[in-house]
Amino acid sequence: MARSTTKDAQDLFRALWSAYSSTPTNLKIIDVYVAFAVFTALIQVAYVALVGSFPFNSFLSGVLSCIGTAVLAVCLRIQVNKENKEFKDLAPERAFADFVLCNLVLHLVIMNFLG
């Protein structure tokens, strides 16, 4: 039983990896950026769990900045993906400009929250 589950998991991983290998490079770069933002948020949460949350506004600002940036990057990935027919009329330059503008607004709010 356990052997079958392990084989199924390995087959699933191979299928996902082979499907992901055909993903365009620009989408892979966005995926790495999202993973980095989420990883940074997790490091901040671990730091607060280990050390404490004395400047709690700073902790909230850092985590919300990372998570907000990751969400905006996922939106950028959805808009730039050529296989997504919902945004076929949207130019990649426009999607990137929206991403940059939304990041500016997000970080202005984060800086305002810091005090």
N, CA, C and O atoms as a printed pandas DataFrame, in Angstrom:
     atom_number atom_name residue_name chain_id  residue_number  x_coord  y_coord  z_coord
0              1         N          MET        A               1    0.814   -1.192    0.000
1              2        CA          MET        A               1    0.000    0.000    0.000
2              3         C          MET        A               1    0.866    1.268    0.000
3              4         O          MET        A               1    0.641    2.174   -0.802
4              5         N          ALA        A               2    1.847    1.327    0.894
5              6        CA          ALA        A               2    2.715    2.498    0.966
6              7         C          ALA        A               2    3.564    2.611   -0.294
7              8         O          ALA        A               2    3.875    3.716   -0.739
8              9         N          ARG        A               3    3.934    1.493   -0.860
9             10        CA          ARG        A               3    4.746    1.493   -2.076
10            11         C          ARG        A               3    3.950    2.083   -3.234
11            12         O          ARG        A               3    4.493    2.830   -4.048
12            13         N          SER        A               4    2.672    1.750   -3.307
13            14        CA          SER        A               4    1.804    2.283   -4.356
14            15         C          SER        A               4    1.621    3.787   -4.202
15            16         O          SER        A               4    1.617    4.515   -5.194
16            17         N          THR        A               5    1.471    4.254   -2.975
17            18        CA          THR        A               5    1.312    5.678   -2.714
18            19         C          THR        A               5    2.572    6.441   -3.101
19            20         O          THR        A               5    2.492    7.518   -3.691
20            21         N          THR        A               6    3.729    5.889   -2.771
21            22        CA          THR        A               6    4.998    6.524   -3.125
22            23         C          THR        A               6    5.166    6.586   -4.636
23            24         O          THR        A               6    5.611    7.602   -5.169
24            25         N          LYS        A               7    4.817    5.522   -5.321
25            26        CA          LYS        A               7    4.925    5.503   -6.785
26            27         C          LYS        A               7    3.962    6.507   -7.409
27            28         O          LYS        A               7    4.316    7.197   -8.365
28            29         N          ASP        A               8    2.753    6.590   -6.876
29            30        CA          ASP        A               8    1.785    7.568   -7.380
30            31         C          ASP        A               8    2.280    8.992   -7.165
31            32         O          ASP        A               8    2.114    9.849   -8.032
32            33         N          ALA        A               9    2.886    9.242   -6.011
33            34        CA          ALA        A               9    3.420   10.574   -5.725
34            35         C          ALA        A               9    4.571   10.910   -6.669
35            36         O          ALA        A               9    4.677   12.038   -7.151
36            37         N          GLN        A              10    5.423    9.938   -6.929
37            38        CA          GLN        A              10    6.539   10.165   -7.856
38            39         C          GLN        A              10    6.031   10.405   -9.269
39            40         O          GLN        A              10    6.549   11.272   -9.972
40            41         N          ASP        A              11    5.025    9.648   -9.692
41            42        CA          ASP        A              11    4.446    9.854  -11.026
42            43         C          ASP        A              11    3.798   11.231  -11.135
43            44         O          ASP        A              11    3.906   11.898  -12.165
44            45         N          LEU        A              12    3.127   11.648  -10.070
45            46        CA          LEU        A              12    2.510   12.967  -10.061
46            47         C          LEU        A              12    3.569   14.066  -10.153
47            48         O          LEU        A              12    3.415   15.024  -10.910
48            49         N          PHE        A              13    4.645   13.921   -9.377
49            50        CA          PHE        A              13    5.726   14.905   -9.404
50            51         C          PHE        A              13    6.372   14.976  -10.788
51            52         O          PHE        A              13    6.653   16.067  -11.284
52            53         N          ARG        A              14    6.608   13.822  -11.412
53            54        CA          ARG        A              14    7.197   13.808  -12.761
54            55         C          ARG        A              14    6.267   14.467  -13.777
55            56         O          ARG        A              14    6.723   15.208  -14.649
56            57         N          ALA        A              15    4.970   14.201  -13.667
57            58        CA          ALA        A              15    4.011   14.810  -14.592
58            59         C          ALA        A              15    3.957   16.330  -14.414
59            60         O          ALA        A              15    3.912   17.077  -15.391
60            61         N          LEU        A              16    3.961   16.774  -13.164
61            62        CA          LEU        A              16    3.961   18.223  -12.919
62            63         C          LEU        A              16    5.248   18.871  -13.426
63            64         O          LEU        A              16    5.215   19.950  -14.016
64            65         N          TRP        A              17    6.378   18.209  -13.193
65            66        CA          TRP        A              17    7.654   18.770  -13.629
66            67         C          TRP        A              17    7.741   18.833  -15.159
67            68         O          TRP        A              17    8.238   19.815  -15.710
68            69         N          SER        A              18    7.267   17.801  -15.836
69            70        CA          SER        A              18    7.323   17.816  -17.302
70            71         C          SER        A              18    6.368   18.873  -17.869
71            72         O          SER        A              18    6.669   19.493  -18.889
72            73         N          ALA        A              19    5.238   19.077  -17.224
73            74        CA          ALA        A              19    4.322   20.132  -17.683
74            75         C          ALA        A              19    4.906   21.519  -17.406
75            76         O          ALA        A              19    4.748   22.435  -18.214
76            77         N          TYR        A              20    5.581   21.672  -16.265
77            78        CA          TYR        A              20    6.151   22.973  -15.917
78            79         C          TYR        A              20    7.370   23.299  -16.771
79            80         O          TYR        A              20    7.679   24.474  -16.971
80            81         N          SER        A              21    8.060   22.298  -17.273
81            82        CA          SER        A              21    9.255   22.554  -18.082
82            83         C          SER        A              21    8.917   23.262  -19.387
83            84         O          SER        A              21    9.784   23.897  -19.988
84            85         N          SER        A              22    7.674   23.160  -19.831
85            86        CA          SER        A              22    7.280   23.858  -21.056
86            87         C          SER        A              22    6.772   25.271  -20.789
87            88         O          SER        A              22    6.349   25.962  -21.715
88            89         N          THR        A              23    6.810   25.701  -19.538
89            90        CA          THR        A              23    6.380   27.051  -19.174
90            91         C          THR        A              23    7.393   28.065  -19.709
91            92         O          THR        A              23    8.599   27.841  -19.606
92            93         N          PRO        A              24    6.920   29.178  -20.279
93            94        CA          PRO        A              24    7.862   30.197  -20.778
94            95         C          PRO        A              24    8.745   30.758  -19.666
95            96         O          PRO        A              24    8.367   30.754  -18.494
96            97         N          THR        A              25    9.919   31.237  -20.050
97            98        CA          THR        A              25   10.905   31.721  -19.092
98            99         C          THR        A              25   10.403   32.922  -18.301
99           100         O          THR        A              25   10.677   33.031  -17.106
100          101         N          ASN        A              26    9.673   33.824  -18.951
101          102        CA          ASN        A              26    9.219   35.003  -18.215
102          103         C          ASN        A              26    8.250   34.618  -17.091
103          104         O          ASN        A              26    8.229   35.273  -16.049
104          105         N          LEU        A              27    7.464   33.583  -17.284
105          106        CA          LEU        A              27    6.568   33.130  -16.224
106          107         C          LEU        A              27    7.353   32.432  -15.111
107          108         O          LEU        A              27    6.990   32.530  -13.939
108          109         N          LYS        A              28    8.419   31.734  -15.474
109          110        CA          LYS        A              28    9.251   31.086  -14.450
110          111         C          LYS        A              28    9.950   32.132  -13.582
111          112         O          LYS        A              28   10.111   31.937  -12.378
112          113         N          ILE        A              29   10.360   33.234  -14.195
113          114        CA          ILE        A              29   10.996   34.314  -13.431
114          115         C          ILE        A              29    9.999   34.911  -12.441
115          116         O          ILE        A              29   10.354   35.194  -11.297
116          117         N          ILE        A              30    8.768   35.102  -12.869
117          118        CA          ILE        A              30    7.739   35.617  -11.967
118          119         C          ILE        A              30    7.482   34.612  -10.841
119          120         O          ILE        A              30    7.270   35.008   -9.695
120          121         N          ASP        A              31    7.499   33.320  -11.161
121          122        CA          ASP        A              31    7.302   32.288  -10.140
122          123         C          ASP        A              31    8.405   32.332   -9.079
123          124         O          ASP        A              31    8.133   32.177   -7.889
124          125         N          VAL        A              32    9.639   32.541   -9.513
125          126        CA          VAL        A              32   10.751   32.638   -8.564
126          127         C          VAL        A              32   10.583   33.876   -7.683
127          128         O          VAL        A              32   10.865   33.830   -6.486
128          129         N          TYR        A              33   10.133   34.965   -8.264
129          130        CA          TYR        A              33    9.893   36.201   -7.505
130          131         C          TYR        A              33    8.804   35.985   -6.448
131          132         O          TYR        A              33    8.944   36.438   -5.312
132          133         N          VAL        A              34    7.732   35.302   -6.818
133          134        CA          VAL        A              34    6.651   34.995   -5.866
134          135         C          VAL        A              34    7.174   34.101   -4.743
135          136         O          VAL        A              34    6.885   34.336   -3.570
136          137         N          ALA        A              35    7.936   33.088   -5.103
137          138        CA          ALA        A              35    8.493   32.190   -4.086
138          139         C          ALA        A              35    9.416   32.945   -3.134
139          140         O          ALA        A              35    9.403   32.695   -1.929
140          141         N          PHE        A              36   10.215   33.863   -3.666
141          142        CA          PHE        A              36   11.103   34.671   -2.824
142          143         C          PHE        A              36   10.308   35.554   -1.868
143          144         O          PHE        A              36   10.664   35.668   -0.696
144          145         N          ALA        A              37    9.241   36.177   -2.351
145          146        CA          ALA        A              37    8.430   37.042   -1.499
146          147         C          ALA        A              37    7.762   36.248   -0.378
147          148         O          ALA        A              37    7.732   36.696    0.768
148          149         N          VAL        A              38    7.232   35.079   -0.704
149          150        CA          VAL        A              38    6.590   34.246    0.315
150          151         C          VAL        A              38    7.635   33.724    1.304
151          152         O          VAL        A              38    7.378   33.680    2.507
152          153         N          PHE        A              39    8.802   33.332    0.812
153          154        CA          PHE        A              39    9.875   32.851    1.681
154          155         C          PHE        A              39   10.319   33.951    2.645
155          156         O          PHE        A              39   10.562   33.682    3.822
156          157         N          THR        A              40   10.426   35.176    2.158
157          158        CA          THR        A              40   10.798   36.303    3.005
158          159         C          THR        A              40    9.748   36.539    4.090
159          160         O          THR        A              40   10.094   36.820    5.238
160          161         N          ALA        A              41    8.480   36.427    3.735
161          162        CA          ALA        A              41    7.413   36.571    4.732
162          163         C          ALA        A              41    7.509   35.472    5.788
163          164         O          ALA        A              41    7.323   35.735    6.976
164          165         N          LEU        A              42    7.800   34.246    5.361
165          166        CA          LEU        A              42    7.932   33.149    6.316
166          167         C          LEU        A              42    9.121   33.348    7.253
167          168         O          LEU        A              42    9.043   33.009    8.434
168          169         N          ILE        A              43   10.207   33.888    6.740
169          170        CA          ILE        A              43   11.369   34.185    7.590
170          171         C          ILE        A              43   10.998   35.231    8.636
171          172         O          ILE        A              43   11.407   35.126    9.792
172          173         N          GLN        A              44   10.228   36.235    8.237
173          174        CA          GLN        A              44    9.814   37.268    9.190
174          175         C          GLN        A              44    8.898   36.699   10.269
175          176         O          GLN        A              44    9.006   37.069   11.438
176          177         N          VAL        A              45    8.005   35.807    9.880
177          178        CA          VAL        A              45    7.111   35.177   10.858
178          179         C          VAL        A              45    7.924   34.305   11.814
179          180         O          VAL        A              45    7.664   34.308   13.017
180          181         N          ALA        A              46    8.893   33.567   11.304
181          182        CA          ALA        A              46    9.743   32.738   12.159
182          183         C          ALA        A              46   10.554   33.605   13.121
183          184         O          ALA        A              46   10.731   33.246   14.285
184          185         N          TYR        A              47   11.041   34.732   12.639
185          186        CA          TYR        A              47   11.806   35.650   13.494
186          187         C          TYR        A              47   10.938   36.158   14.640
187          188         O          TYR        A              47   11.385   36.206   15.786
188          189         N          VAL        A              48    9.709   36.535   14.335
189          190        CA          VAL        A              48    8.808   37.030   15.375
190          191         C          VAL        A              48    8.475   35.919   16.365
191          192         O          VAL        A              48    8.356   36.166   17.565
192          193         N          ALA        A              49    8.326   34.701   15.863
193          194        CA          ALA        A              49    8.020   33.577   16.755
194          195         C          ALA        A              49    9.190   33.283   17.685
195          196         O          ALA        A              49    8.982   32.904   18.838
196          197         N          LEU        A              50   10.414   33.452   17.201
197          198        CA          LEU        A              50   11.587   33.145   18.011
198          199         C          LEU        A              50   12.019   34.296   18.917
199          200         O          LEU        A              50   12.358   34.075   20.079
200          201         N          VAL        A              51   12.007   35.507   18.398
201          202        CA          VAL        A              51   12.586   36.641   19.112
202          203         C          VAL        A              51   11.526   37.474   19.828
203          204         O          VAL        A              51   11.754   37.940   20.944
204          205         N          GLY        A              52   10.400   37.658   19.208
205          206        CA          GLY        A              52    9.362   38.506   19.794
206          207         C          GLY        A              52    8.923   39.560   18.803
207          208         O          GLY        A              52    9.555   39.762   17.767
208          209         N          SER        A              53    7.842   40.224   19.129
209          210        CA          SER        A              53    7.268   41.182   18.179
210          211         C          SER        A              53    7.208   42.583   18.777
211          212         O          SER        A              53    6.160   43.228   18.758
212          213         N          PHE        A              54    8.339   43.051   19.308
213          214        CA          PHE        A              54    8.312   44.369   19.942
214          215         C          PHE        A              54    7.833   45.465   19.001
215          216         O          PHE        A              54    6.840   46.122   19.313
216          217         N          PRO        A              55    8.491   45.699   17.858
217          218        CA          PRO        A              55    7.887   46.704   16.954
218          219         C          PRO        A              55    6.848   46.010   16.058
219          220         O          PRO        A              55    7.136   45.665   14.912
220          221         N          PHE        A              56    5.637   45.814   16.600
221          222        CA          PHE        A              56    4.627   45.019   15.900
222          223         C          PHE        A              56    4.223   45.660   14.579
223          224         O          PHE        A              56    3.908   44.950   13.624
224          225         N          ASN        A              57    4.225   46.999   14.507
225          226        CA          ASN        A              57    3.910   47.663   13.235
226          227         C          ASN        A              57    4.934   47.299   12.162
227          228         O          ASN        A              57    4.585   47.117   10.995
228          229         N          SER        A              58    6.172   47.196   12.558
229          230        CA          SER        A              58    7.212   46.819   11.596
230          231         C          SER        A              58    7.006   45.400   11.099
231          232         O          SER        A              58    7.169   45.127    9.909
232          233         N          PHE        A              59    6.650   44.498   11.998
233          234        CA          PHE        A              59    6.385   43.118   11.602
234          235         C          PHE        A              59    5.212   43.063   10.635
235          236         O          PHE        A              59    5.307   42.438    9.578
236          237         N          LEU        A              60    4.112   43.708   10.986
237          238        CA          LEU        A              60    2.948   43.697   10.104
238          239         C          LEU        A              60    3.257   44.323    8.749
239          240         O          LEU        A              60    2.830   43.821    7.709
240          241         N          SER        A              61    3.998   45.415    8.773
241          242        CA          SER        A              61    4.346   46.071    7.513
242          243         C          SER        A              61    5.201   45.173    6.636
243          244         O          SER        A              61    4.972   45.082    5.430
244          245         N          GLY        A              62    6.174   44.515    7.224
245          246        CA          GLY        A              62    7.046   43.637    6.452
246          247         C          GLY        A              62    6.303   42.456    5.863
247          248         O          GLY        A              62    6.483   42.132    4.690
248          249         N          VAL        A              63    5.474   41.811    6.659
249          250        CA          VAL        A              63    4.752   40.632    6.177
250          251         C          VAL        A              63    3.711   41.035    5.135
251          252         O          VAL        A              63    3.578   40.384    4.099
252          253         N          LEU        A              64    2.981   42.102    5.413
253          254        CA          LEU        A              64    1.971   42.547    4.440
254          255         C          LEU        A              64    2.611   43.025    3.144
255          256         O          LEU        A              64    2.034   42.860    2.069
256          257         N          SER        A              65    3.787   43.610    3.237
257          258        CA          SER        A              65    4.504   44.012    2.028
258          259         C          SER        A              65    4.887   42.796    1.192
259          260         O          SER        A              65    4.707   42.790   -0.026
260          261         N          CYS        A              66    5.411   41.773    1.847
261          262        CA          CYS        A              66    5.799   40.553    1.121
262          263         C          CYS        A              66    4.598   39.848    0.513
263          264         O          CYS        A              66    4.624   39.469   -0.658
264          265         N          ILE        A              67    3.557   39.674    1.294
265          266        CA          ILE        A              67    2.374   38.976    0.797
266          267         C          ILE        A              67    1.675   39.798   -0.283
267          268         O          ILE        A              67    1.224   39.243   -1.285
268          269         N          GLY        A              68    1.580   41.109   -0.091
269          270        CA          GLY        A              68    0.972   41.968   -1.115
270          271         C          GLY        A              68    1.742   41.941   -2.419
271          272         O          GLY        A              68    1.146   41.898   -3.495
272          273         N          THR        A              69    3.065   41.967   -2.328
273          274        CA          THR        A              69    3.894   41.892   -3.523
274          275         C          THR        A              69    3.717   40.549   -4.227
275          276         O          THR        A              69    3.670   40.484   -5.456
276          277         N          ALA        A              70    3.619   39.484   -3.442
277          278        CA          ALA        A              70    3.415   38.160   -4.041
278          279         C          ALA        A              70    2.069   38.088   -4.750
279          280         O          ALA        A              70    1.973   37.537   -5.847
280          281         N          VAL        A              71    1.035   38.638   -4.138
281          282        CA          VAL        A              71   -0.292   38.628   -4.767
282          283         C          VAL        A              71   -0.281   39.441   -6.060
283          284         O          VAL        A              71   -0.851   39.016   -7.065
284          285         N          LEU        A              72    0.358   40.592   -6.039
285          286        CA          LEU        A              72    0.438   41.400   -7.255
286          287         C          LEU        A              72    1.246   40.695   -8.343
287          288         O          LEU        A              72    0.927   40.810   -9.526
288          289         N          ALA        A              73    2.279   39.973   -7.951
289          290        CA          ALA        A              73    3.069   39.225   -8.936
290          291         C          ALA        A              73    2.262   38.080   -9.530
291          292         O          ALA        A              73    2.395   37.782  -10.717
292          293         N          VAL        A              74    1.434   37.438   -8.726
293          294        CA          VAL        A              74    0.568   36.380   -9.258
294          295         C          VAL        A              74   -0.421   36.981  -10.262
295          296         O          VAL        A              74   -0.695   36.384  -11.303
296          297         N          CYS        A              75   -0.949   38.155   -9.946
297          298        CA          CYS        A              75   -1.839   38.837  -10.899
298          299         C          CYS        A              75   -1.106   39.165  -12.198
299          300         O          CYS        A              75   -1.661   39.017  -13.286
300          301         N          LEU        A              76    0.142   39.612  -12.075
301          302        CA          LEU        A              76    0.949   39.877  -13.265
302          303         C          LEU        A              76    1.145   38.602  -14.073
303          304         O          LEU        A              76    1.050   38.621  -15.300
304          305         N          ARG        A              77    1.418   37.489  -13.388
305          306        CA          ARG        A              77    1.622   36.220  -14.087
306          307         C          ARG        A              77    0.370   35.800  -14.841
307          308         O          ARG        A              77    0.454   35.315  -15.969
308          309         N          ILE        A              78   -0.779   35.983  -14.228
309          310        CA          ILE        A              78   -2.040   35.630  -14.885
310          311         C          ILE        A              78   -2.253   36.485  -16.122
311          312         O          ILE        A              78   -2.700   35.982  -17.153
312          313         N          GLN        A              79   -1.939   37.772  -16.030
313          314        CA          GLN        A              79   -2.167   38.672  -17.158
314          315         C          GLN        A              79   -1.176   38.468  -18.288
315          316         O          GLN        A              79   -1.520   38.673  -19.452
316          317         N          VAL        A              80    0.053   38.068  -17.969
317          318        CA          VAL        A              80    1.098   37.932  -18.985
318          319         C          VAL        A              80    1.047   36.570  -19.670
319          320         O          VAL        A              80    1.572   36.416  -20.773
320          321         N          ASN        A              81    0.426   35.587  -19.036
321          322        CA          ASN        A              81    0.363   34.234  -19.576
322          323         C          ASN        A              81   -0.381   34.223  -20.917
323          324         O          ASN        A              81   -1.534   34.646  -20.999
324          325         N          LYS        A              82    0.280   33.745  -21.947
325          326        CA          LYS        A              82   -0.312   33.726  -23.295
326          327         C          LYS        A              82   -1.456   32.720  -23.405
327          328         O          LYS        A              82   -2.338   32.883  -24.248
328          329         N          GLU        A              83   -1.454   31.691  -22.572
329          330        CA          GLU        A              83   -2.506   30.681  -22.634
330          331         C          GLU        A              83   -3.805   31.152  -21.990
331          332         O          GLU        A              83   -4.852   30.532  -22.175
332          333         N          ASN        A              84   -3.742   32.243  -21.238
333          334        CA          ASN        A              84   -4.934   32.780  -20.596
334          335         C          ASN        A              84   -5.663   33.664  -21.601
335          336         O          ASN        A              84   -5.180   34.742  -21.944
336          337         N          LYS        A              85   -6.809   33.220  -22.068
337          338        CA          LYS        A              85   -7.544   33.939  -23.112
338          339         C          LYS        A              85   -8.314   35.141  -22.568
339          340         O          LYS        A              85   -8.761   35.996  -23.332
340          341         N          GLU        A              86   -8.468   35.201  -21.245
341          342        CA          GLU        A              86   -9.233   36.297  -20.654
342          343         C          GLU        A              86   -8.522   37.643  -20.819
343          344         O          GLU        A              86   -9.177   38.682  -20.908
344          345         N          PHE        A              87   -7.198   37.630  -20.859
345          346        CA          PHE        A              87   -6.420   38.864  -20.980
346          347         C          PHE        A              87   -5.677   38.922  -22.315
347          348         O          PHE        A              87   -4.594   39.502  -22.389
348          349         N          LYS        A              88   -6.234   38.338  -23.356
349          350        CA          LYS        A              88   -5.517   38.275  -24.635
350          351         C          LYS        A              88   -5.342   39.652  -25.271
351          352         O          LYS        A              88   -4.395   39.857  -26.030
352          353         N          ASP        A              89   -6.234   40.601  -24.977
353          354        CA          ASP        A              89   -6.121   41.939  -25.561
354          355         C          ASP        A              89   -5.242   42.873  -24.738
355          356         O          ASP        A              89   -4.986   44.004  -25.151
356          357         N          LEU        A              90   -4.781   42.418  -23.585
357          358        CA          LEU        A              90   -3.965   43.241  -22.707
358          359         C          LEU        A              90   -2.487   43.056  -23.059
359          360         O          LEU        A              90   -1.968   41.939  -23.036
360          361         N          ALA        A              91   -1.822   44.155  -23.383
361          362        CA          ALA        A              91   -0.400   44.087  -23.725
362          363         C          ALA        A              91    0.428   43.777  -22.478
363          364         O          ALA        A              91    0.083   44.228  -21.386
364          365         N          PRO        A              92    1.516   43.014  -22.625
365          366        CA          PRO        A              92    2.364   42.715  -21.465
366          367         C          PRO        A              92    2.950   43.984  -20.822
367          368         O          PRO        A              92    3.162   44.030  -19.611
368          369         N          GLU        A              93    3.202   44.994  -21.631
369          370        CA          GLU        A              93    3.729   46.244  -21.089
370          371         C          GLU        A              93    2.700   46.911  -20.185
371          372         O          GLU        A              93    3.052   47.479  -19.151
372          373         N          ARG        A              94    1.438   46.843  -20.572
373          374        CA          ARG        A              94    0.367   47.418  -19.753
374          375         C          ARG        A              94    0.237   46.645  -18.448
375          376         O          ARG        A              94    0.061   47.241  -17.385
376          377         N          ALA        A              95    0.322   45.328  -18.524
377          378        CA          ALA        A              95    0.235   44.511  -17.311
378          379         C          ALA        A              95    1.388   44.840  -16.365
379          380         O          ALA        A              95    1.190   44.930  -15.153
380          381         N          PHE        A              96    2.590   45.019  -16.913
381          382        CA          PHE        A              96    3.734   45.356  -16.070
382          383         C          PHE        A              96    3.582   46.755  -15.481
383          384         O          PHE        A              96    3.944   46.983  -14.327
384          385         N          ALA        A              97    3.052   47.689  -16.259
385          386        CA          ALA        A              97    2.822   49.041  -15.738
386          387         C          ALA        A              97    1.802   49.008  -14.600
387          388         O          ALA        A              97    1.969   49.709  -13.602
388          389         N          ASP        A              98    0.757   48.207  -14.737
389          390        CA          ASP        A              98   -0.213   48.047  -13.651
390          391         C          ASP        A              98    0.460   47.460  -12.408
391          392         O          ASP        A              98    0.190   47.894  -11.288
392          393         N          PHE        A              99    1.330   46.477  -12.609
393          394        CA          PHE        A              99    2.050   45.848  -11.506
394          395         C          PHE        A              99    2.907   46.877  -10.770
395          396         O          PHE        A              99    2.905   46.926   -9.540
396          397         N          VAL        A             100    3.629   47.687  -11.513
397          398        CA          VAL        A             100    4.506   48.694  -10.900
398          399         C          VAL        A             100    3.680   49.741  -10.158
399          400         O          VAL        A             100    4.020   50.113   -9.035
400          401         N          LEU        A             101    2.616   50.211  -10.763
401          402        CA          LEU        A             101    1.774   51.231  -10.123
402          403         C          LEU        A             101    1.137   50.686   -8.842
403          404         O          LEU        A             101    1.121   51.367   -7.817
404          405         N          CYS        A             102    0.621   49.482   -8.900
405          406        CA          CYS        A             102    0.005   48.883   -7.708
406          407         C          CYS        A             102    1.048   48.639   -6.614
407          408         O          CYS        A             102    0.743   48.778   -5.430
408          409         N          ASN        A             103    2.265   48.280   -6.999
409          410        CA          ASN        A             103    3.325   48.110   -6.000
410          411         C          ASN        A             103    3.675   49.441   -5.348
411          412         O          ASN        A             103    3.923   49.498   -4.144
412          413         N          LEU        A             104    3.696   50.511   -6.139
413          414        CA          LEU        A             104    3.957   51.833   -5.559
414          415         C          LEU        A             104    2.884   52.209   -4.545
415          416         O          LEU        A             104    3.195   52.692   -3.456
416          417         N          VAL        A             105    1.631   51.991   -4.898
417          418        CA          VAL        A             105    0.537   52.303   -3.979
418          419         C          VAL        A             105    0.635   51.428   -2.731
419          420         O          VAL        A             105    0.487   51.922   -1.613
420          421         N          LEU        A             106    0.885   50.127   -2.918
421          422        CA          LEU        A             106    1.020   49.218   -1.781
422          423         C          LEU        A             106    2.113   49.683   -0.831
423          424         O          LEU        A             106    1.911   49.725    0.383
424          425         N          HIS        A             107    3.264   50.030   -1.378
425          426        CA          HIS        A             107    4.377   50.396   -0.503
426          427         C          HIS        A             107    4.214   51.786    0.090
427          428         O          HIS        A             107    4.769   52.061    1.154
428          429         N          LEU        A             108    3.475   52.667   -0.559
429          430        CA          LEU        A             108    3.145   53.948    0.079
430          431         C          LEU        A             108    2.237   53.719    1.286
431          432         O          LEU        A             108    2.408   54.362    2.321
432          433         N          VAL        A             109    1.289   52.820    1.159
433          434        CA          VAL        A             109    0.417   52.487    2.298
434          435         C          VAL        A             109    1.228   51.820    3.398
435          436         O          VAL        A             109    1.021   52.108    4.577
436          437         N          ILE        A             110    2.138   50.942    3.036
437          438        CA          ILE        A             110    2.974   50.268    4.026
438          439         C          ILE        A             110    3.855   51.287    4.767
439          440         O          ILE        A             110    3.999   51.212    5.987
440          441         N          MET        A             111    4.432   52.221    4.039
441          442        CA          MET        A             111    5.277   53.246    4.672
442          443         C          MET        A             111    4.432   54.141    5.585
443          444         O          MET        A             111    4.895   54.558    6.647
444          445         N          ASN        A             112    3.207   54.431    5.176
445          446        CA          ASN        A             112    2.323   55.227    6.010
446          447         C          ASN        A             112    1.956   54.456    7.283
447          448         O          ASN        A             112    1.827   55.055    8.350
448          449         N          PHE        A             113    1.791   53.164    7.180
449          450        CA          PHE        A             113    1.435   52.336    8.332
450          451         C          PHE        A             113    2.585   52.285    9.341
451          452         O          PHE        A             113    2.355   52.199   10.547
452          453         N          LEU        A             114    3.823   52.337    8.842
453          454        CA          LEU        A             114    4.972   52.313    9.751
454          455         C          LEU        A             114    4.986   53.517   10.674
455          456         O          LEU        A             114    5.427   53.434   11.820
456          457         N          GLY        A             115    4.497   54.637   10.160
457          458        CA          GLY        A             115    4.434   55.821   11.023
458          459         C          GLY        A             115    5.452   56.764   10.682
459          460         O          GLY        A             115    5.548   57.821   11.306
